[in-house]
Amino acid sequence: MARDASRVEAFSDAVIAIVLTLMAVELLQLGEVPSGRGLAEALGHEWPAYLAYVITFAIVGQVWLTHHNMWRYVVRVDQMLLVLNLLLLLFVAAIPFTADLLADNLRGSVADQRLTAALYVGAVLGEALFFNLSWWWARRRRLLHPDLDPRLARAVALRFLLGPVLYLVAFAFVFVDPVLSLCLYLLLVGVYLVRGPGDLPSSTPT
């Protein structure tokens, strides 16, 4: 028997909030400043961690926005949708770990850069794939609001499909320049910030 979706959304919000907090703790650190090095120089030395933080915060923030917009239309849940949502959160929770690895190895060997970039894209690609599967299952099992326009449901599905493709494109650039690859993730987040099918309206009519 299907159940109300509010508890699932509340649980997901809590997990994403914890992920963002842990990410800040992991990446926004500055150890003891070595003698002979000023604070500005020490902060500048940690630029890979700060870059990874900004990009990863943007990605996880975009995940939260997309999750929130998607679950506005889900009125009931079943066991499979719960499992798919948990698997989505599994990959979201792994993103801070992969971001920390990426920050630590951004100035390492080419092999290390590519390996950590692959782990990073694996985490963000995993959550994007399970977004797609969750929406597909909710549509298939009629767990969405009965008044939802089928054309809008298809448009949302097409927009979700864009995510995995764009993440793979960004990953391909790691073979050109790891920093450029990271910056492309920010550009892709910007694409999703443009209001699209299924998003909240820009303002509420009075």
CSV table of C-alpha atoms in Angstrom, one decimal:
chain,number,residue,atom,x,y,z
A,1,MET,CA,0.0,0.0,0.0
A,2,ALA,CA,1.4,3.4,-1.0
A,3,ARG,CA,2.0,6.0,1.6
A,4,ASP,CA,2.3,9.8,1.9
A,5,ALA,CA,5.6,11.3,0.6
A,6,SER,CA,6.2,14.0,3.2
A,7,ARG,CA,8.3,11.9,5.5
A,8,VAL,CA,10.6,10.9,2.6
A,9,GLU,CA,11.2,14.5,1.6
A,10,ALA,CA,11.9,15.5,5.2
A,11,PHE,CA,14.4,12.7,5.6
A,12,SER,CA,16.1,13.6,2.4
A,13,ASP,CA,16.3,17.2,3.4
A,14,ALA,CA,18.0,16.2,6.6
A,15,VAL,CA,20.6,14.0,4.8
A,16,ILE,CA,21.4,16.7,2.4
A,17,ALA,CA,21.8,19.2,5.2
A,18,ILE,CA,24.3,16.9,7.0
A,19,VAL,CA,26.2,16.3,3.8
A,20,LEU,CA,26.7,20.1,3.3
A,21,THR,CA,27.8,20.5,6.9
A,22,LEU,CA,30.3,17.6,6.7
A,23,MET,CA,31.6,18.9,3.4
A,24,ALA,CA,32.3,22.3,5.0
A,25,VAL,CA,34.1,20.7,7.9
A,26,GLU,CA,36.3,18.5,5.6
A,27,LEU,CA,37.2,21.1,3.0
A,28,LEU,CA,37.3,24.5,4.9
A,29,GLN,CA,40.3,23.8,7.1
A,30,LEU,CA,43.5,25.7,7.6
A,31,GLY,CA,46.2,24.1,9.7
A,32,GLU,CA,49.0,25.9,11.6
A,33,VAL,CA,50.6,28.5,9.4
A,34,PRO,CA,54.3,27.5,8.9
A,35,SER,CA,56.9,30.0,10.1
A,36,GLY,CA,58.0,32.3,7.3
A,37,ARG,CA,54.7,32.0,5.5
A,38,GLY,CA,52.0,34.7,5.9
A,39,LEU,CA,48.3,34.0,6.3
A,40,ALA,CA,47.5,35.1,2.8
A,41,GLU,CA,50.1,32.7,1.3
A,42,ALA,CA,48.8,29.9,3.5
A,43,LEU,CA,45.2,30.5,2.4
A,44,GLY,CA,46.3,30.7,-1.2
A,45,HIS,CA,48.0,27.4,-0.9
A,46,GLU,CA,44.7,25.8,0.0
A,47,TRP,CA,42.9,27.0,-3.2
A,48,PRO,CA,42.1,23.4,-4.5
A,49,ALA,CA,40.1,22.7,-1.3
A,50,TYR,CA,38.2,26.0,-1.6
A,51,LEU,CA,37.5,25.4,-5.3
A,52,ALA,CA,36.3,21.9,-4.6
A,53,TYR,CA,34.1,23.3,-1.8
A,54,VAL,CA,32.4,25.9,-4.0
A,55,ILE,CA,31.8,23.5,-6.9
A,56,THR,CA,30.5,20.7,-4.6
A,57,PHE,CA,28.3,23.0,-2.6
A,58,ALA,CA,26.8,24.2,-5.9
A,59,ILE,CA,26.2,20.6,-7.0
A,60,VAL,CA,24.7,19.4,-3.8
A,61,GLY,CA,22.6,22.6,-3.6
A,62,GLN,CA,21.3,21.9,-7.1
A,63,VAL,CA,20.5,18.3,-6.0
A,64,TRP,CA,18.4,19.7,-3.2
A,65,LEU,CA,16.6,22.2,-5.5
A,66,THR,CA,15.9,19.4,-8.0
A,67,HIS,CA,14.8,17.0,-5.3
A,68,HIS,CA,12.5,19.6,-3.8
A,69,ASN,CA,10.9,20.4,-7.1
A,70,MET,CA,10.5,16.7,-8.1
A,71,TRP,CA,8.9,15.7,-4.8
A,72,ARG,CA,6.3,18.5,-5.0
A,73,TYR,CA,4.6,16.2,-7.5
A,74,VAL,CA,4.9,12.9,-5.6
A,75,VAL,CA,1.8,12.3,-3.6
A,76,ARG,CA,2.4,8.7,-2.6
A,77,VAL,CA,5.4,6.4,-2.2
A,78,ASP,CA,5.9,2.6,-2.5
A,79,GLN,CA,8.8,0.4,-1.4
A,80,MET,CA,10.7,0.7,-4.7
A,81,LEU,CA,10.5,4.5,-4.7
A,82,LEU,CA,11.9,4.5,-1.2
A,83,VAL,CA,14.8,2.3,-2.3
A,84,LEU,CA,15.6,4.4,-5.3
A,85,ASN,CA,15.6,7.6,-3.1
A,86,LEU,CA,17.9,5.9,-0.6
A,87,LEU,CA,20.3,5.0,-3.4
A,88,LEU,CA,20.2,8.6,-4.7
A,89,LEU,CA,21.1,9.7,-1.2
A,90,LEU,CA,23.9,7.1,-1.0
A,91,PHE,CA,25.6,8.9,-3.9
A,92,VAL,CA,24.9,12.3,-2.5
A,93,ALA,CA,26.5,11.4,0.8
A,94,ALA,CA,29.6,10.2,-1.0
A,95,ILE,CA,30.2,13.5,-2.7
A,96,PRO,CA,32.1,15.2,0.2
A,97,PHE,CA,34.5,12.3,0.4
A,98,THR,CA,35.2,12.4,-3.4
A,99,ALA,CA,35.5,16.2,-3.2
A,100,ASP,CA,38.1,15.9,-0.4
A,101,LEU,CA,40.1,13.4,-2.5
A,102,LEU,CA,39.9,15.7,-5.5
A,103,ALA,CA,41.1,18.7,-3.5
A,104,ASP,CA,44.1,16.7,-2.0
A,105,ASN,CA,45.2,15.4,-5.4
A,106,LEU,CA,44.5,18.3,-7.7
A,107,ARG,CA,48.2,19.1,-7.7
A,108,GLY,CA,49.3,15.5,-7.8
A,109,SER,CA,50.3,13.2,-10.6
A,110,VAL,CA,48.2,13.0,-13.7
A,111,ALA,CA,47.1,9.5,-12.8
A,112,ASP,CA,45.9,10.6,-9.4
A,113,GLN,CA,44.1,13.5,-10.9
A,114,ARG,CA,42.2,11.3,-13.3
A,115,LEU,CA,41.4,8.7,-10.7
A,116,THR,CA,40.0,11.2,-8.2
A,117,ALA,CA,38.1,13.0,-11.0
A,118,ALA,CA,36.6,9.6,-12.0
A,119,LEU,CA,35.4,9.0,-8.4
A,120,TYR,CA,34.0,12.5,-8.3
A,121,VAL,CA,32.0,12.1,-11.5
A,122,GLY,CA,30.9,8.6,-10.3
A,123,ALA,CA,29.2,10.2,-7.3
A,124,VAL,CA,27.5,13.0,-9.1
A,125,LEU,CA,26.6,10.7,-12.0
A,126,GLY,CA,25.1,8.2,-9.6
A,127,GLU,CA,22.8,10.7,-8.0
A,128,ALA,CA,21.7,11.9,-11.4
A,129,LEU,CA,20.9,8.4,-12.7
A,130,PHE,CA,18.8,7.7,-9.6
A,131,PHE,CA,17.0,11.0,-10.1
A,132,ASN,CA,16.0,9.7,-13.5
A,133,LEU,CA,15.0,6.2,-12.2
A,134,SER,CA,13.0,7.8,-9.3
A,135,TRP,CA,11.0,10.0,-11.7
A,136,TRP,CA,10.5,7.1,-14.2
A,137,TRP,CA,9.2,4.8,-11.4
A,138,ALA,CA,6.9,7.4,-9.9
A,139,ARG,CA,5.4,8.0,-13.4
A,140,ARG,CA,5.1,4.3,-14.1
A,141,ARG,CA,3.4,3.5,-10.8
A,142,ARG,CA,1.2,6.6,-10.9
A,143,LEU,CA,2.6,8.0,-7.7
A,144,LEU,CA,2.5,11.5,-9.0
A,145,HIS,CA,-0.3,14.0,-8.5
A,146,PRO,CA,-3.3,12.9,-10.7
A,147,ASP,CA,-3.7,16.4,-12.1
A,148,LEU,CA,-0.1,16.6,-13.4
A,149,ASP,CA,-0.1,17.3,-17.1
A,150,PRO,CA,1.5,14.3,-18.9
A,151,ARG,CA,3.3,16.7,-21.2
A,152,LEU,CA,5.0,18.4,-18.2
A,153,ALA,CA,5.9,15.0,-16.7
A,154,ARG,CA,7.7,14.1,-20.0
A,155,ALA,CA,9.4,17.5,-20.1
A,156,VAL,CA,10.7,17.0,-16.6
A,157,ALA,CA,12.0,13.5,-17.6
A,158,LEU,CA,13.9,14.9,-20.6
A,159,ARG,CA,15.5,17.6,-18.4
A,160,PHE,CA,16.6,15.0,-15.9
A,161,LEU,CA,18.2,13.0,-18.7
A,162,LEU,CA,20.3,16.1,-19.5
A,163,GLY,CA,22.2,15.7,-16.1
A,164,PRO,CA,24.1,12.5,-16.7
A,165,VAL,CA,25.1,13.6,-20.3
A,166,LEU,CA,26.5,17.0,-19.1
A,167,TYR,CA,28.4,15.3,-16.2
A,168,LEU,CA,30.1,13.0,-18.6
A,169,VAL,CA,31.0,15.9,-20.9
A,170,ALA,CA,32.6,17.7,-17.9
A,171,PHE,CA,34.5,14.5,-16.9
A,172,ALA,CA,35.9,14.2,-20.5
A,173,PHE,CA,37.7,17.5,-20.0
A,174,VAL,CA,39.7,16.1,-17.1
A,175,PHE,CA,42.0,14.6,-19.8
A,176,VAL,CA,42.6,18.2,-21.0
A,177,ASP,CA,42.8,20.1,-17.7
A,178,PRO,CA,41.5,18.9,-14.3
A,179,VAL,CA,40.7,22.5,-13.2
A,180,LEU,CA,38.8,23.2,-16.4
A,181,SER,CA,36.8,20.0,-15.8
A,182,LEU,CA,35.9,21.2,-12.3
A,183,CYS,CA,34.9,24.7,-13.6
A,184,LEU,CA,32.6,23.0,-16.1
A,185,TYR,CA,30.6,21.4,-13.3
A,186,LEU,CA,29.8,25.0,-12.1
A,187,LEU,CA,28.7,25.9,-15.6
A,188,LEU,CA,26.4,22.8,-15.6
A,189,VAL,CA,24.9,23.8,-12.2
A,190,GLY,CA,24.2,27.2,-13.8
A,191,VAL,CA,22.2,25.5,-16.6
A,192,TYR,CA,20.0,23.8,-14.0
A,193,LEU,CA,19.5,27.1,-12.1
A,194,VAL,CA,17.7,28.5,-15.2
A,195,ARG,CA,14.0,27.8,-14.5
A,196,GLY,CA,12.8,24.8,-16.4
A,197,PRO,CA,9.9,22.3,-16.6
A,198,GLY,CA,8.7,21.4,-13.1
A,199,ASP,CA,10.5,24.2,-11.2
A,200,LEU,CA,8.8,26.5,-8.8
A,201,PRO,CA,7.6,29.8,-10.4
A,202,SER,CA,9.8,32.8,-10.1
A,203,SER,CA,7.2,34.6,-8.0
A,204,THR,CA,3.8,33.9,-6.6
A,205,PRO,CA,0.8,35.9,-8.0
A,206,THR,CA,-0.8,38.1,-5.3
